[in-house]
Short mmCIF file of C-alpha atoms and ligand atoms in Angstrom, two decimals:
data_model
loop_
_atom_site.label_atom_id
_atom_site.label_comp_id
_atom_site.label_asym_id
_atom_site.label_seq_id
_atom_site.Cartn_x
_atom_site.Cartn_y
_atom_site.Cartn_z
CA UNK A 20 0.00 0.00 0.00
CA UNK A 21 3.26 2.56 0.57
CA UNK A 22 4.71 1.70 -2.48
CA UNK A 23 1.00 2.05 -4.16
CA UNK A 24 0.62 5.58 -2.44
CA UNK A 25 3.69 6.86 -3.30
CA UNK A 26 3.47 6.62 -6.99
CA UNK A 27 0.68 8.45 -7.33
CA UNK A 28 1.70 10.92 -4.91
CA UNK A 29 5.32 11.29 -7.09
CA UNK A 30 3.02 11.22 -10.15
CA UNK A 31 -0.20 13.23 -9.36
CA UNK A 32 0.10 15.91 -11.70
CA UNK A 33 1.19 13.45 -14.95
CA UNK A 34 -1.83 11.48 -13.78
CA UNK A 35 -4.17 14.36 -14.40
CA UNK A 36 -2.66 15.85 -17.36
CA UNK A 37 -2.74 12.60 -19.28
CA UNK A 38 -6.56 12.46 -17.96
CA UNK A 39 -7.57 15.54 -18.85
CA UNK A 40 -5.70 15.27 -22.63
CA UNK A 41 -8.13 12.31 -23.17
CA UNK A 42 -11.10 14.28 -21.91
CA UNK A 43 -10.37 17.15 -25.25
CA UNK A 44 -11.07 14.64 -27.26
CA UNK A 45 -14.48 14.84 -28.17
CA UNK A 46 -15.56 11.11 -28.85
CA UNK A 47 -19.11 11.00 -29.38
CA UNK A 48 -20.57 7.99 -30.76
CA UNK A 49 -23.50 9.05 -30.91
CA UNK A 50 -23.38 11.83 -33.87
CA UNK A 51 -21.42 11.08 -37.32
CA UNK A 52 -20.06 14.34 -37.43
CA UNK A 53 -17.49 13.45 -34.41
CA UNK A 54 -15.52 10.47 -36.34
CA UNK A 55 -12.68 11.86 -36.96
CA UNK A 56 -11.99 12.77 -33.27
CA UNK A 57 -13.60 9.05 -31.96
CA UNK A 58 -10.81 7.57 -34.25
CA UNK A 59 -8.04 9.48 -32.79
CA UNK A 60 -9.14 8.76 -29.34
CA UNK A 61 -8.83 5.15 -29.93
CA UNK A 62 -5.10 5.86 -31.01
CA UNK A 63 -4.63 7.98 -28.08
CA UNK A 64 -5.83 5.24 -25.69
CA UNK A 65 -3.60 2.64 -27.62
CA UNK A 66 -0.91 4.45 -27.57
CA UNK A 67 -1.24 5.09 -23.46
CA UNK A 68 -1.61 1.14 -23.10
CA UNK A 69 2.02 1.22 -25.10
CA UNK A 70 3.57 3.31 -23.23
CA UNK A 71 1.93 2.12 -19.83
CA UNK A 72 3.74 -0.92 -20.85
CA UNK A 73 1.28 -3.04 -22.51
CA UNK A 74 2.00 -5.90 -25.27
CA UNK A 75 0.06 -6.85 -28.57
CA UNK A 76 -1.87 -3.43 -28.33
CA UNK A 77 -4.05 -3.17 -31.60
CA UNK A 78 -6.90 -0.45 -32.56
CA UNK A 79 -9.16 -3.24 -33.83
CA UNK A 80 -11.42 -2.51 -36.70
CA UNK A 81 -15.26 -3.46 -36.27
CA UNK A 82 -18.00 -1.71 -38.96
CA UNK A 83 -18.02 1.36 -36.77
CA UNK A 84 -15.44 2.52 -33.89
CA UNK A 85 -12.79 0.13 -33.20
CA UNK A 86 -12.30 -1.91 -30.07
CA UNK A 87 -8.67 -0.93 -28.66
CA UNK A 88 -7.06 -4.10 -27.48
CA UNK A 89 -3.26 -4.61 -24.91
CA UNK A 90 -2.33 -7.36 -22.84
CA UNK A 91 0.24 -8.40 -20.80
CA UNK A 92 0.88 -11.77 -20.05
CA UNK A 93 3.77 -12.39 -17.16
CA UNK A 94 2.91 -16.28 -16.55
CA UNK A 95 0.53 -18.83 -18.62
CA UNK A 96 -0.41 -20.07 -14.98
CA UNK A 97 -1.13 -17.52 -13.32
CA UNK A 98 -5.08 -16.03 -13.82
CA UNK A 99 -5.51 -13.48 -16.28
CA UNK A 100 -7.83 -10.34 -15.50
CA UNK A 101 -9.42 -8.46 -18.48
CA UNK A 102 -10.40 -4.84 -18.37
CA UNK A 103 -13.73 -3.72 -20.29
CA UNK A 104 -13.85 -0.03 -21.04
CA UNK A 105 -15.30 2.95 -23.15
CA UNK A 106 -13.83 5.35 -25.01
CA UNK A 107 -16.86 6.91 -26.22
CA UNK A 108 -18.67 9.52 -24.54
CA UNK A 109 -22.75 10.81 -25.25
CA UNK A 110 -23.19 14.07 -27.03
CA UNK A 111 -22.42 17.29 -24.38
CA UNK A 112 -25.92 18.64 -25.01
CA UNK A 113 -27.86 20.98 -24.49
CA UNK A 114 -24.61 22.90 -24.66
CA UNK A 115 -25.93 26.19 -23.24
CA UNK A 116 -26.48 24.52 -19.63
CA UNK A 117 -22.52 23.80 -18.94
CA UNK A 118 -20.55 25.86 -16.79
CA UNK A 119 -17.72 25.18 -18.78
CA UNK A 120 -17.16 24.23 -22.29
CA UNK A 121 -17.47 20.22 -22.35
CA UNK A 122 -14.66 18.99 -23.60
CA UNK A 123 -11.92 21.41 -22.11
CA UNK A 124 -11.53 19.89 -18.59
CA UNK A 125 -11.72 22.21 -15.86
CA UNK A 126 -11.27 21.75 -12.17
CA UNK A 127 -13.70 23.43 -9.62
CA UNK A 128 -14.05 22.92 -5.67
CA UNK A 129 -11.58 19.75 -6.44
CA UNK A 130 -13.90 18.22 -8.99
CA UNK A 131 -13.23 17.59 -12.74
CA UNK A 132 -15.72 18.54 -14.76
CA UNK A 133 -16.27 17.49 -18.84
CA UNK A 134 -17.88 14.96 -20.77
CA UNK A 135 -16.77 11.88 -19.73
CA UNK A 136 -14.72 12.55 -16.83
CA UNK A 137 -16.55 9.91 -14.87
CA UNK A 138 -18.33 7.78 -17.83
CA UNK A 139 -16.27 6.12 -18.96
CA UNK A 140 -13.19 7.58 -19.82
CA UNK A 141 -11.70 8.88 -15.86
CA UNK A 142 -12.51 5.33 -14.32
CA UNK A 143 -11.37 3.24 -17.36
CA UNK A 144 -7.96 5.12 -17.56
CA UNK A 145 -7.45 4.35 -13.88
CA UNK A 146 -6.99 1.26 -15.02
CA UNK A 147 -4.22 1.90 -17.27
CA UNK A 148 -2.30 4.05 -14.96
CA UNK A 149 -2.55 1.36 -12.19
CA UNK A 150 -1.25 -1.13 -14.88
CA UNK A 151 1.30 1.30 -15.08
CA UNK A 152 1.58 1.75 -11.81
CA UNK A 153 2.30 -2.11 -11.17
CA UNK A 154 4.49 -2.30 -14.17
CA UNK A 155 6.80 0.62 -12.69
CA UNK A 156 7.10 -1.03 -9.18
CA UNK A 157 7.30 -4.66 -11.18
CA UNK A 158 4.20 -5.70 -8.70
CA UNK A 159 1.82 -7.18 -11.66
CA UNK A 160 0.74 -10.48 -9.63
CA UNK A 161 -1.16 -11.77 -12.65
CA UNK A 162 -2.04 -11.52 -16.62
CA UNK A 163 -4.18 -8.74 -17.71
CA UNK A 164 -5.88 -7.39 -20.75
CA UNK A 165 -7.84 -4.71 -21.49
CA UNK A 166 -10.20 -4.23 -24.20
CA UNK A 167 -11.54 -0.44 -24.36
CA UNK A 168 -14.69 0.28 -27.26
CA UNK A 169 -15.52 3.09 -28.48
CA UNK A 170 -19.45 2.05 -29.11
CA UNK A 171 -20.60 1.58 -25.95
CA UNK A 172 -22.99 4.60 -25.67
CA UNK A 173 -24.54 3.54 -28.65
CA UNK A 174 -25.44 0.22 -28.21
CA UNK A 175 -22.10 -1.76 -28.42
CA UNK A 176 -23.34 -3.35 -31.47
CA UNK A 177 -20.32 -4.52 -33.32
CA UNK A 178 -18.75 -5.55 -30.11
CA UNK A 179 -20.80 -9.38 -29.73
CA UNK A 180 -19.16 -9.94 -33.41
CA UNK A 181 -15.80 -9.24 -31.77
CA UNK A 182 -16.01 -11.47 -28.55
CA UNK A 183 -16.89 -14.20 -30.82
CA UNK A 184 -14.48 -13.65 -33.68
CA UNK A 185 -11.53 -13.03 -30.99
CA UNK A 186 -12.32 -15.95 -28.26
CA UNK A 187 -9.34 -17.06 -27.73
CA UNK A 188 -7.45 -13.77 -27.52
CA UNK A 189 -10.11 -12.44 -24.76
CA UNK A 190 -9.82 -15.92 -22.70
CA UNK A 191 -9.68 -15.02 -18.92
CA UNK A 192 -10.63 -15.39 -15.71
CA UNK A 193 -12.79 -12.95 -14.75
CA UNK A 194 -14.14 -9.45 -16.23
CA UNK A 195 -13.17 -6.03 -14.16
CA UNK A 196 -15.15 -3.04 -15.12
CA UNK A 197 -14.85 0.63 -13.61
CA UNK A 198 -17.90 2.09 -15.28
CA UNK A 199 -20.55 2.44 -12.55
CA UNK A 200 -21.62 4.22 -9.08
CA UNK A 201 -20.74 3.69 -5.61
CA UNK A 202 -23.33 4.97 -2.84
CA UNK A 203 -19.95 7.49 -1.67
CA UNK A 204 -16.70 7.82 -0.78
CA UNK A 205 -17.99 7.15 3.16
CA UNK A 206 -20.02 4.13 1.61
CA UNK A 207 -18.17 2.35 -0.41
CA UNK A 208 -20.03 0.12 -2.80
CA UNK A 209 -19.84 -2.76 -5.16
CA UNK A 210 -23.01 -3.22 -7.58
CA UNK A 211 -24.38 -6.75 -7.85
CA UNK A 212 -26.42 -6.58 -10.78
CA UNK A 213 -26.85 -4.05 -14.11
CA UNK A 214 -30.59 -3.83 -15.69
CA UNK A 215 -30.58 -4.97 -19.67
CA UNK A 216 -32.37 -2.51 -21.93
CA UNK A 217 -34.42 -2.33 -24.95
CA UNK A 218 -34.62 1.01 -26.63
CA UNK A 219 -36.86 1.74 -29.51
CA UNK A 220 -38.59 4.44 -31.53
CA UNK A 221 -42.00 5.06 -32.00
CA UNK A 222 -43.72 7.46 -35.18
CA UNK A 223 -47.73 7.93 -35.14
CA UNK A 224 -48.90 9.50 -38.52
CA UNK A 225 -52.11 11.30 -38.89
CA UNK A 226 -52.86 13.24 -42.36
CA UNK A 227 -50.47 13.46 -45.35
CA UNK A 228 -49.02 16.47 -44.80
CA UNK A 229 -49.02 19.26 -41.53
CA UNK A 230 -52.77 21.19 -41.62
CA UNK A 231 -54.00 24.54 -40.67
CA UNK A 232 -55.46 23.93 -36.80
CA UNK A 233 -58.86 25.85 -37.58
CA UNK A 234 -59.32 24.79 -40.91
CA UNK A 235 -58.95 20.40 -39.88
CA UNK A 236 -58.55 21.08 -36.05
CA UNK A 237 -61.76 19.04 -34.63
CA UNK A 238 -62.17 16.97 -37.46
CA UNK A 239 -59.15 14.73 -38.05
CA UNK A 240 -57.05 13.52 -35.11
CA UNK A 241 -53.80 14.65 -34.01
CA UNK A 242 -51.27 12.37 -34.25
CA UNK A 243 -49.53 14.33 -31.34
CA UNK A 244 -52.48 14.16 -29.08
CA UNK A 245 -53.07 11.03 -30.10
CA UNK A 246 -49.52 10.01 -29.00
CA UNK A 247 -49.81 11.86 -25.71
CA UNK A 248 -52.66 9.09 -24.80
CA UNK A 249 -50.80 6.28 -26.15
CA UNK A 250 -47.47 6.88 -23.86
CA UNK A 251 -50.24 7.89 -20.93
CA UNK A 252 -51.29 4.41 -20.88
CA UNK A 253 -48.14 2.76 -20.47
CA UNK A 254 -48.43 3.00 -16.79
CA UNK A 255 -51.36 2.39 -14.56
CA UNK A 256 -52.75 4.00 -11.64
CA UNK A 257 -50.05 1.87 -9.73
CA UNK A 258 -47.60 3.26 -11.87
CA UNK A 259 -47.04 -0.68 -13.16
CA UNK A 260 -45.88 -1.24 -16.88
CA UNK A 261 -49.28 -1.72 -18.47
CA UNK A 262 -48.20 -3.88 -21.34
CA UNK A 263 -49.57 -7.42 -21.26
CA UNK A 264 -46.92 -10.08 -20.28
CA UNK A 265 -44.13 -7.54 -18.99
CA UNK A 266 -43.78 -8.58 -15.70
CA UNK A 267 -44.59 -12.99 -16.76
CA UNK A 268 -40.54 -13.61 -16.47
CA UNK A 269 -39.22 -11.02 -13.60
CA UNK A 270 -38.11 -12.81 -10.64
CA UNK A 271 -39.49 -11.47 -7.37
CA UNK A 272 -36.80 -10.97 -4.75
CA UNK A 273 -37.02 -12.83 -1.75
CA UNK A 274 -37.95 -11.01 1.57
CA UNK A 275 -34.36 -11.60 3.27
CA UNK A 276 -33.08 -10.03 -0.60
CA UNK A 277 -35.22 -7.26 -0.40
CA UNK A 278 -34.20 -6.25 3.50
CA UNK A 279 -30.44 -6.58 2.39
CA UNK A 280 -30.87 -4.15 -0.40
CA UNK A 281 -33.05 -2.03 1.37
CA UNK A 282 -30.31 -1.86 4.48
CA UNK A 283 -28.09 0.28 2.01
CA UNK A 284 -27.72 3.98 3.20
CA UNK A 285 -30.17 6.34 1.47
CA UNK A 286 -32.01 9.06 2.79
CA UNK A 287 -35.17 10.33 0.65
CA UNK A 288 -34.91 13.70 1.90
CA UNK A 289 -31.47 14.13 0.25
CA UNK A 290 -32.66 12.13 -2.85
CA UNK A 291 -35.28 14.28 -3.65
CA UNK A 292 -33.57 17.98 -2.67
CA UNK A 293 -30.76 16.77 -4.79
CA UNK A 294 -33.01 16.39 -7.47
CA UNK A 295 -35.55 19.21 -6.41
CA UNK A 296 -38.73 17.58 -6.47
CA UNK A 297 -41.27 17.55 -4.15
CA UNK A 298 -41.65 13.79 -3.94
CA UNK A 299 -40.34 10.43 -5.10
CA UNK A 300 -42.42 8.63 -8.11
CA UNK A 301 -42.35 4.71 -8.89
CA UNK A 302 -44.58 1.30 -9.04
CA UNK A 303 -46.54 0.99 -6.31
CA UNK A 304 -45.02 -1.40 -3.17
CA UNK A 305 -41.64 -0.74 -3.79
CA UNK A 306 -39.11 1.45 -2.49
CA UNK A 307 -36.53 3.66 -4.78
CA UNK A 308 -33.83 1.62 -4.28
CA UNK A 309 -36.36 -1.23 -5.60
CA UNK A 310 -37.52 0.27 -8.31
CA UNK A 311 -34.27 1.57 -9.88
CA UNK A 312 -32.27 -2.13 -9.07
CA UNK A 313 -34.33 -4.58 -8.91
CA UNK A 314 -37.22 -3.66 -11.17
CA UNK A 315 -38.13 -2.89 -14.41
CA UNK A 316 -39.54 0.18 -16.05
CA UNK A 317 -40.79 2.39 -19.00
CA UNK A 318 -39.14 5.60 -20.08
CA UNK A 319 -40.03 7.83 -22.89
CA UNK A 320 -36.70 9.85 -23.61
CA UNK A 321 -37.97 12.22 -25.77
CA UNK A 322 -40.63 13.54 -27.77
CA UNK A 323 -42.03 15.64 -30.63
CA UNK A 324 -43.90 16.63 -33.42
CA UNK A 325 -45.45 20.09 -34.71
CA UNK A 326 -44.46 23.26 -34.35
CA UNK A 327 -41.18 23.57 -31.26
CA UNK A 328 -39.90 26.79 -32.80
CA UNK A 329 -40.11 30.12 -31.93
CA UNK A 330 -43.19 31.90 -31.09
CA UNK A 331 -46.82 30.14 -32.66
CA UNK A 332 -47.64 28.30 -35.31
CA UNK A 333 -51.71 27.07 -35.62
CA UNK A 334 -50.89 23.71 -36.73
CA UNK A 335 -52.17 20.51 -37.06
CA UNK A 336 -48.93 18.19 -37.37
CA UNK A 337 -48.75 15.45 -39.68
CA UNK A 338 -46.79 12.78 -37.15
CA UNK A 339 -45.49 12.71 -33.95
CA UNK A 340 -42.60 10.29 -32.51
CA UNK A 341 -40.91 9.53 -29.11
CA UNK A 342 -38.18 7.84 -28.28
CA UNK A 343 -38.93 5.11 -25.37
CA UNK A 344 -36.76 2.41 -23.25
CA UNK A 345 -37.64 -0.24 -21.19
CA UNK A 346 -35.15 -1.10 -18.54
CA UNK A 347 -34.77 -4.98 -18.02
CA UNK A 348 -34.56 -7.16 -15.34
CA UNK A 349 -33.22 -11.40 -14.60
CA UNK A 350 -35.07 -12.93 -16.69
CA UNK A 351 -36.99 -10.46 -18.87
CA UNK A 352 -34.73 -10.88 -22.50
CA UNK A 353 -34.80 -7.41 -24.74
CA UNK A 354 -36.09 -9.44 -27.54
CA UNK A 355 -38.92 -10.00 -25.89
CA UNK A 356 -40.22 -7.44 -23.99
CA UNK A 357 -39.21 -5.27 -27.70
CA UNK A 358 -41.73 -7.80 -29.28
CA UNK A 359 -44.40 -7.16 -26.38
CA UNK A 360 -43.79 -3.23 -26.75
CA UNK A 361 -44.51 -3.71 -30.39
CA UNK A 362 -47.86 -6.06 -30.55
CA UNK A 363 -49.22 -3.85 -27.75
CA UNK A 364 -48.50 -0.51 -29.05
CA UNK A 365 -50.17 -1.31 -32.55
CA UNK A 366 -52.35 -3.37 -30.96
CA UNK A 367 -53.79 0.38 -28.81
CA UNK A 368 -53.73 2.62 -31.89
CA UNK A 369 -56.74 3.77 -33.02
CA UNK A 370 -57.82 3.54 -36.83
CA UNK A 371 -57.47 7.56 -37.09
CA UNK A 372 -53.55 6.83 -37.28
CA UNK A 373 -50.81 4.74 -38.31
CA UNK A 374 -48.22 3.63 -35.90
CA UNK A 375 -44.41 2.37 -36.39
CA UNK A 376 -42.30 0.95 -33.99
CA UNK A 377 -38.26 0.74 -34.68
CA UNK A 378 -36.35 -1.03 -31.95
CA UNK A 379 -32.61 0.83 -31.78
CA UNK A 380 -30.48 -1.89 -29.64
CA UNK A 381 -31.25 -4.12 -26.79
CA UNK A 382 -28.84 -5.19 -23.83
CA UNK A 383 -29.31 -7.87 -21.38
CA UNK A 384 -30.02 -7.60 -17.18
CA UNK A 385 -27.73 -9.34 -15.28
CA UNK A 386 -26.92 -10.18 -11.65
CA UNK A 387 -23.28 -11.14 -10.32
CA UNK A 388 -21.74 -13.16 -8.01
CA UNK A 389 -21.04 -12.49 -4.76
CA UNK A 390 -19.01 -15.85 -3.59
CA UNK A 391 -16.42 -15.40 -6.27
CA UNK A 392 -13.15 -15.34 -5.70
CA UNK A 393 -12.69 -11.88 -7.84
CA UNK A 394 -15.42 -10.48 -6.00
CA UNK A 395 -13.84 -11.26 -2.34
CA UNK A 396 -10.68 -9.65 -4.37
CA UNK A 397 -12.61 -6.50 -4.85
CA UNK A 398 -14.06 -6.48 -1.01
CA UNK A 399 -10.89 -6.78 0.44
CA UNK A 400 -8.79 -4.03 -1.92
CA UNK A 401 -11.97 -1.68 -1.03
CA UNK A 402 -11.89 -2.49 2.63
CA UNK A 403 -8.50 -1.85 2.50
CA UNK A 404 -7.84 1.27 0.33
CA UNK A 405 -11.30 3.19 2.06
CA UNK A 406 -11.22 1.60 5.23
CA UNK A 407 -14.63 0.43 5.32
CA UNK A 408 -15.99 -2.84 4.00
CA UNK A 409 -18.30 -2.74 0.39
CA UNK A 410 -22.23 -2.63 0.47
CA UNK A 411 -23.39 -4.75 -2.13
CA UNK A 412 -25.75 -3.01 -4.19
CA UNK A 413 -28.35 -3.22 -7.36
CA UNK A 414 -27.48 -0.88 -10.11
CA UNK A 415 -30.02 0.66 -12.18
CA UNK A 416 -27.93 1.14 -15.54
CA UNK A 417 -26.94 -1.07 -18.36
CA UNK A 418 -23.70 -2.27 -19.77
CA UNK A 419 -24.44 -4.76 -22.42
CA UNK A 420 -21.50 -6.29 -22.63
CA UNK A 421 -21.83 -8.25 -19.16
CA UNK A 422 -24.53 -10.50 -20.29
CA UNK A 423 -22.25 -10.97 -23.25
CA UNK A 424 -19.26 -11.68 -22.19
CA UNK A 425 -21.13 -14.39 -19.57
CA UNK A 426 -22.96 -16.13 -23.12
CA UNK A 427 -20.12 -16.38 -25.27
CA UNK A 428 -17.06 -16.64 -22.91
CA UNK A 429 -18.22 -17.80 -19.71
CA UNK A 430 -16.74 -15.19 -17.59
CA UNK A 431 -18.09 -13.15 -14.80
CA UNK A 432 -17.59 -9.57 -13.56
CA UNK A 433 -16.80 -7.55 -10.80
CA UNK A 434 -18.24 -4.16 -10.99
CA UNK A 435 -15.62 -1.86 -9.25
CA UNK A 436 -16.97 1.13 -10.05
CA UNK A 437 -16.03 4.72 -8.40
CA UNK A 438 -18.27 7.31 -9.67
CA UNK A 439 -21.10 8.50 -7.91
CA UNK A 440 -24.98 8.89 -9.34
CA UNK A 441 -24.48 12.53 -8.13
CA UNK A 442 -21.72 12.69 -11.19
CA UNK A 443 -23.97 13.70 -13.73
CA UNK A 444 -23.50 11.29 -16.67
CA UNK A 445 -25.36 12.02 -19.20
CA UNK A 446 -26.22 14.82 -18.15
CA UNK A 447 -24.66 18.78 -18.08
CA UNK A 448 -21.64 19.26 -16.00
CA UNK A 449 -20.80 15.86 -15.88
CA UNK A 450 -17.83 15.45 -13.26
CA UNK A 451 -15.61 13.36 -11.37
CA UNK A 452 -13.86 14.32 -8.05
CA UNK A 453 -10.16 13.93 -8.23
CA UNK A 454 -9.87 12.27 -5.36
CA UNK A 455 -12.01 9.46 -6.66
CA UNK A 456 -9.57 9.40 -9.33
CA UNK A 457 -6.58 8.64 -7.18
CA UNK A 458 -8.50 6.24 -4.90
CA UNK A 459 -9.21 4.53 -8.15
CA UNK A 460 -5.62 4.31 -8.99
CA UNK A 461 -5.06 3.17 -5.72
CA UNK A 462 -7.94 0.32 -5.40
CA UNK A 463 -6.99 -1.24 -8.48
CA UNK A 464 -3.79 -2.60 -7.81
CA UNK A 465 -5.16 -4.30 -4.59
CA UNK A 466 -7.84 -6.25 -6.41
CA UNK A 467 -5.04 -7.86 -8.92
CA UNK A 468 -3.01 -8.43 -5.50
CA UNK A 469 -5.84 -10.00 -4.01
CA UNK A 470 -7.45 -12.09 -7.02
CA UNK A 471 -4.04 -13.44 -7.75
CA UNK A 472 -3.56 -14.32 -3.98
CA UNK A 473 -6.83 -16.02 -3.76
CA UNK A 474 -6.57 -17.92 -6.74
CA UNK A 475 -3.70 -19.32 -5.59
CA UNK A 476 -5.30 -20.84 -2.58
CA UNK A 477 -8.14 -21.81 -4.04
N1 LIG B 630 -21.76 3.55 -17.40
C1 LIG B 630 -23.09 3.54 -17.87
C2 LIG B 630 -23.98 2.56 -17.15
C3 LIG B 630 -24.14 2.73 -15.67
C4 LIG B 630 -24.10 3.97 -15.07
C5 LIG B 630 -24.34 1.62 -14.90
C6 LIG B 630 -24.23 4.10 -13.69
C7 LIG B 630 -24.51 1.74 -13.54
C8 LIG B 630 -24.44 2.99 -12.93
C9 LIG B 630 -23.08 3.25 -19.35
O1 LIG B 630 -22.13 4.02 -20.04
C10 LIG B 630 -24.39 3.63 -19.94
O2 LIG B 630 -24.73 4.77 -19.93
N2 LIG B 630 -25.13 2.66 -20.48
C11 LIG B 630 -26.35 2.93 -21.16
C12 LIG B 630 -26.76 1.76 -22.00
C13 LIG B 630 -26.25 1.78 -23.41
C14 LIG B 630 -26.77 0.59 -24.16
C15 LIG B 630 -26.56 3.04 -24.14
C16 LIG B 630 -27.45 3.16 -20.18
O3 LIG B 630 -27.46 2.60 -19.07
O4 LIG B 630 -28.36 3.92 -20.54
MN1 LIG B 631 -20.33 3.99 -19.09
MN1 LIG B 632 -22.99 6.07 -20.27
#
C-alpha cells in the first residue's frame, strides 16, 4: 500500500494531465459528425496502453469505432484479468447549460468537470495508470488485458461480433469493469447486478401532410395528441408497466433479498432535494432503491412533433414520434419485452392513425456473483484502500456487454466502479472528483493483489 501511495503521490500531476488530454477529445458515438476525433481517441488510448507498458496493443477494426485491445501476459499459470472499457462519450448537449465548455476539462471545488470525466473515460484510464503503476514497481501479480470500445454509448453493437471472432485472444478469468456508481466515498459500494435494456422508436402519422389547426382542427385527429394518450397508458394507476406479459418472467426478490438491499444507506430527503422535487415517483409497493435495481420500467426519452420553434404556429402536425426504453430485469430478455412493446402498441392505436415501432439496440439484465473469488478480491482491496468494507448493491444502468461476455465466454464480472450517481453522466456538467480518481488508482492494484492471492489458494 506505501509503495502504491507513493506513486501516485510522485506522479499526481502526470496522472491528471494525461486524464484531462483524453477528456479534449471529443468522442461521441452518438453523432457522425465526431468520427474523426472518436478515431483518434482510440489511437490515443492505444498508444497510453504502449507506453503504460502493454504488449500486442491493436486499434481493432469493427463496422463502426474500433475496439482498442493490450495485454500483458507475465505467466501462462497464473489467472488473467481483463479490463472492459469505453472510449466513447454521449453528445455534451444541451450545450448552453454547462458551466464550462465540455470537452476542455476544468477543475472546480476539487472536482473535474467534462464529458466523460466519470463515464467512462476517468474510471477506465485508472486502469491503465494502475497497470502502469504495477508495471513501474514490477508488482503485476497476474495476466491482464484490457479491451476499451468506443461504441458503448450507442449500443455496443459490433462488439458481440468481436467477442466471438476473438475468443481465444479475450480468454480469462474474470471481467473487471470501472464504469458504474458507488453509494460514496464514506459508503463504499460494489453493484451486484446491471438492468438490460431495450430502446426503440416510436412514429404515429395522422394526415399526409401538416394542416392549418382551424381549418382540420376538430375533425381529423392529431397524431400528437393522439400520442400523448398512447405513452399515458403505459403506466397504470399503480404506476405498473401496463403492457400485457411484462412482468410474466421477472423474478421477485425474496424477503431476506429485499431487507439486504433495502439496508443500504439512502435518505429520501437528500434524494429528492438533490433532485428538487417535491416527492419520489415509482410502481406501487416498492421502495426507490427497488424500483431503480431490482425492477423494471418504461421511459419515454424524448418527444415531438409540430411546431417547437419560436413563437406560434396554428398547426395541425402530420406525425409525432418519441423515443422510449424499457429497462430490463433477470429474466426479462430485450427481444422480448421489444416484441411485447410492439404487438401492444399497434395493438392500442386507433384507426385515425398509423403507428411504427423501430427497436434501436437491446442489452441484457444481469446479476453477479457475490461468492467469487474476484469479488472477495474486490471487497478486500476496497476495505483496504477506504477503510470500510463494500455494500453490495443493485445498479439501475446497463452495460451490455456483461450479459455478453457471460454467453459467449463464460466469464463473470466484478463491478468496481467509483463514480457516484451525483456525477452527472449524461447529463450537463458531468464530473468526477479527483480524489475518486486517485483512490481509483489506488484500489486497483489491490484487487489484482488479491485475485491473484486467492486464486492461488483456491
Ligand atoms: N456507465 C453507464 C452505465 C451505468 C451507469 C451503470 C451508472 C450503472 C451505474 C453506461 O455508459 C451507460 O450509460 N449505459 C447505457 C446503456 C447503453 C446501451 C446506451 C445506459 O445505461 O443507458
Ligand atoms: Mn459507461
Ligand atoms: Mn454512459
Amino acid at each position: 500500500m506505501q509503495t502504491i501511495k507513493q506513486y501516485v503521490e510522485d506522479n499526481k500531476q502526470r496522472l491528471l494531465d494525461e486524464l484531462f488530454a483524453l477528456l479534449r477529445f471529443p468522442s461521441v458515438s452518438a453523432d457522425p459528425k465526431y468520427k474523426p476525433e472518436v478515431l483518434k481517441t482510440a489511437d490515443y488510448v492505444a498508444q497510453k496502453l504502449v507506453d503504460a507498458g502493454a504488449e500486442k496493443v491493436e486499434v481493432c477494426q469493427t463496422a463502426g469505432y474500433p475496439i482498442v485491445y493490450g495485454e500483458k501476459i507475465i505467466d501462462a499459470s497464473k489467472p488473467t484479468v481483463l479490463v472492459y472499457g469505453h472510449y466513447d462519450v454521449q453528445p455534451a448537449d444541451p450545450l448552453e447549460l454547462w458551466k464550462t465548455p465540455p470537452f476542455e476539462p476544468t477543475v472546480r471545488d476539487g472536482k473535474i468537470y467534462a464529458r466523460g470525466a466519470c463515464d467512462d473515460k476517468g474510471q477506465f484510464y485508472m486502469h491503465v495508470k494502475a497497470f502502469e503503476l504495477m508495471m513501474q514497481t514490477s508488482t503485476l501479480p497476474c495476466n491482464i488485458k484490457f479491451m476499451i470500445e468506443g461504441e458503448e454509448e450507442v449500443g455496443s453493437n459490433n462488439l458481440g461480433i468481436f467477442v466471438k471472432e476473438n475468443k481465444n485472444r479475450l480468454k480469462a478469468d474474470v471481467v473487471l469493469i470501472s464504469d458504474t456508481s458507488m453509494i460514496s466515498m464514506e459508503n463504499p459500494s460494489l453493484e451486484t447486478g446491471l438492468r438490460g435494456l431495450s430502446y426503440l422508436e416510436v412514429e404515429v402519422v395522422g394526415p399526409n401532410r401538416d394542416l392549418h389547426s382551424g381549418v382540420y382542427g376538430g375533425a381529423v385527429a392529431n397524431p400528437a395528441t393522439i400520442l400523448a394518450k398512447m405513452i399515458a397508458s403505459l403506466h397504470d394507476e399503480n404506476n405498473h408497466v401496463n403492457i400485457p406479459g411484462f412482468y410474466d418472467k421477472v423474478i421477485n426478490l425474496t424477503p431476506e433479498e429485499r431487507a439486504a438491499l433495502n439496508a443500504a444507506p439512502y435518505d429520501e430527503e437528500e434524494y429528492k432535494k438533490d433532485l428538487d422535487i417535491a416527492e419520489v415517483w415509482g410502481e406501487k409497493g416498492y421502495s426507490t432503491l427497488e424500483r431503480t435495481g431490482t425492477r423494471p420500467t418504461l421511459e419515454v426519452n424524448g418527444i415531438w412533433g409540430g411546431y417547437i420553434g419560436e413563437g406560434a404556429k396554428t398547426v395541425l402536425p402530420s406525425k409525432a414520434n418519441a423515443k422510449i426504453s424499457m429497462r430490463l430485469v433477470p429474466n426479462q430478455t430485450s427481444e422480448e419485452i421489444t416484441k411485447l412493446f410492439t404487438e401492444h402498441f399497434e395493438s392500442i392505436a386507433p384507426a385515425s392513425v398509423k403507428v411504427t415501432v423501430t427497436p434501436h439496440h437491446g442489452g441484457e439484465p444481469v446479476v453477479t456473483p457475490t461468492d467469487s473469488i474476484a469479488y472477495k478480491a474486490a471487497q478486500k482491496a476496497i476495505a483496504e484502500s477506504f477503510g470500510k468494507e463494500p455494500i453490495p448493491t443493485r445498479g439501475g444502468g446497463s452495460i451490455p456487454i456483461v450479459a455478453l461476455f457471460e454467453a459467449e465466454l463464460g466469464i463473470k464480472t466484478v463491478l468496481m466502479g467509483f463514480g457516484l450517481d451525483s456525477d452527472a453522466l449524461h447529463s450537463p456538467n458531468e464530473k468526477y472528483d479527483i480524489y475518486n480518481y486517485y483512490k481509483g488508482i489506488e484500489t486497483i492494484p489491490l484487487f489484482h493483489k488479491y485475485f491473484a492471492e486467492l486464486s492461488e489458494t483456491k
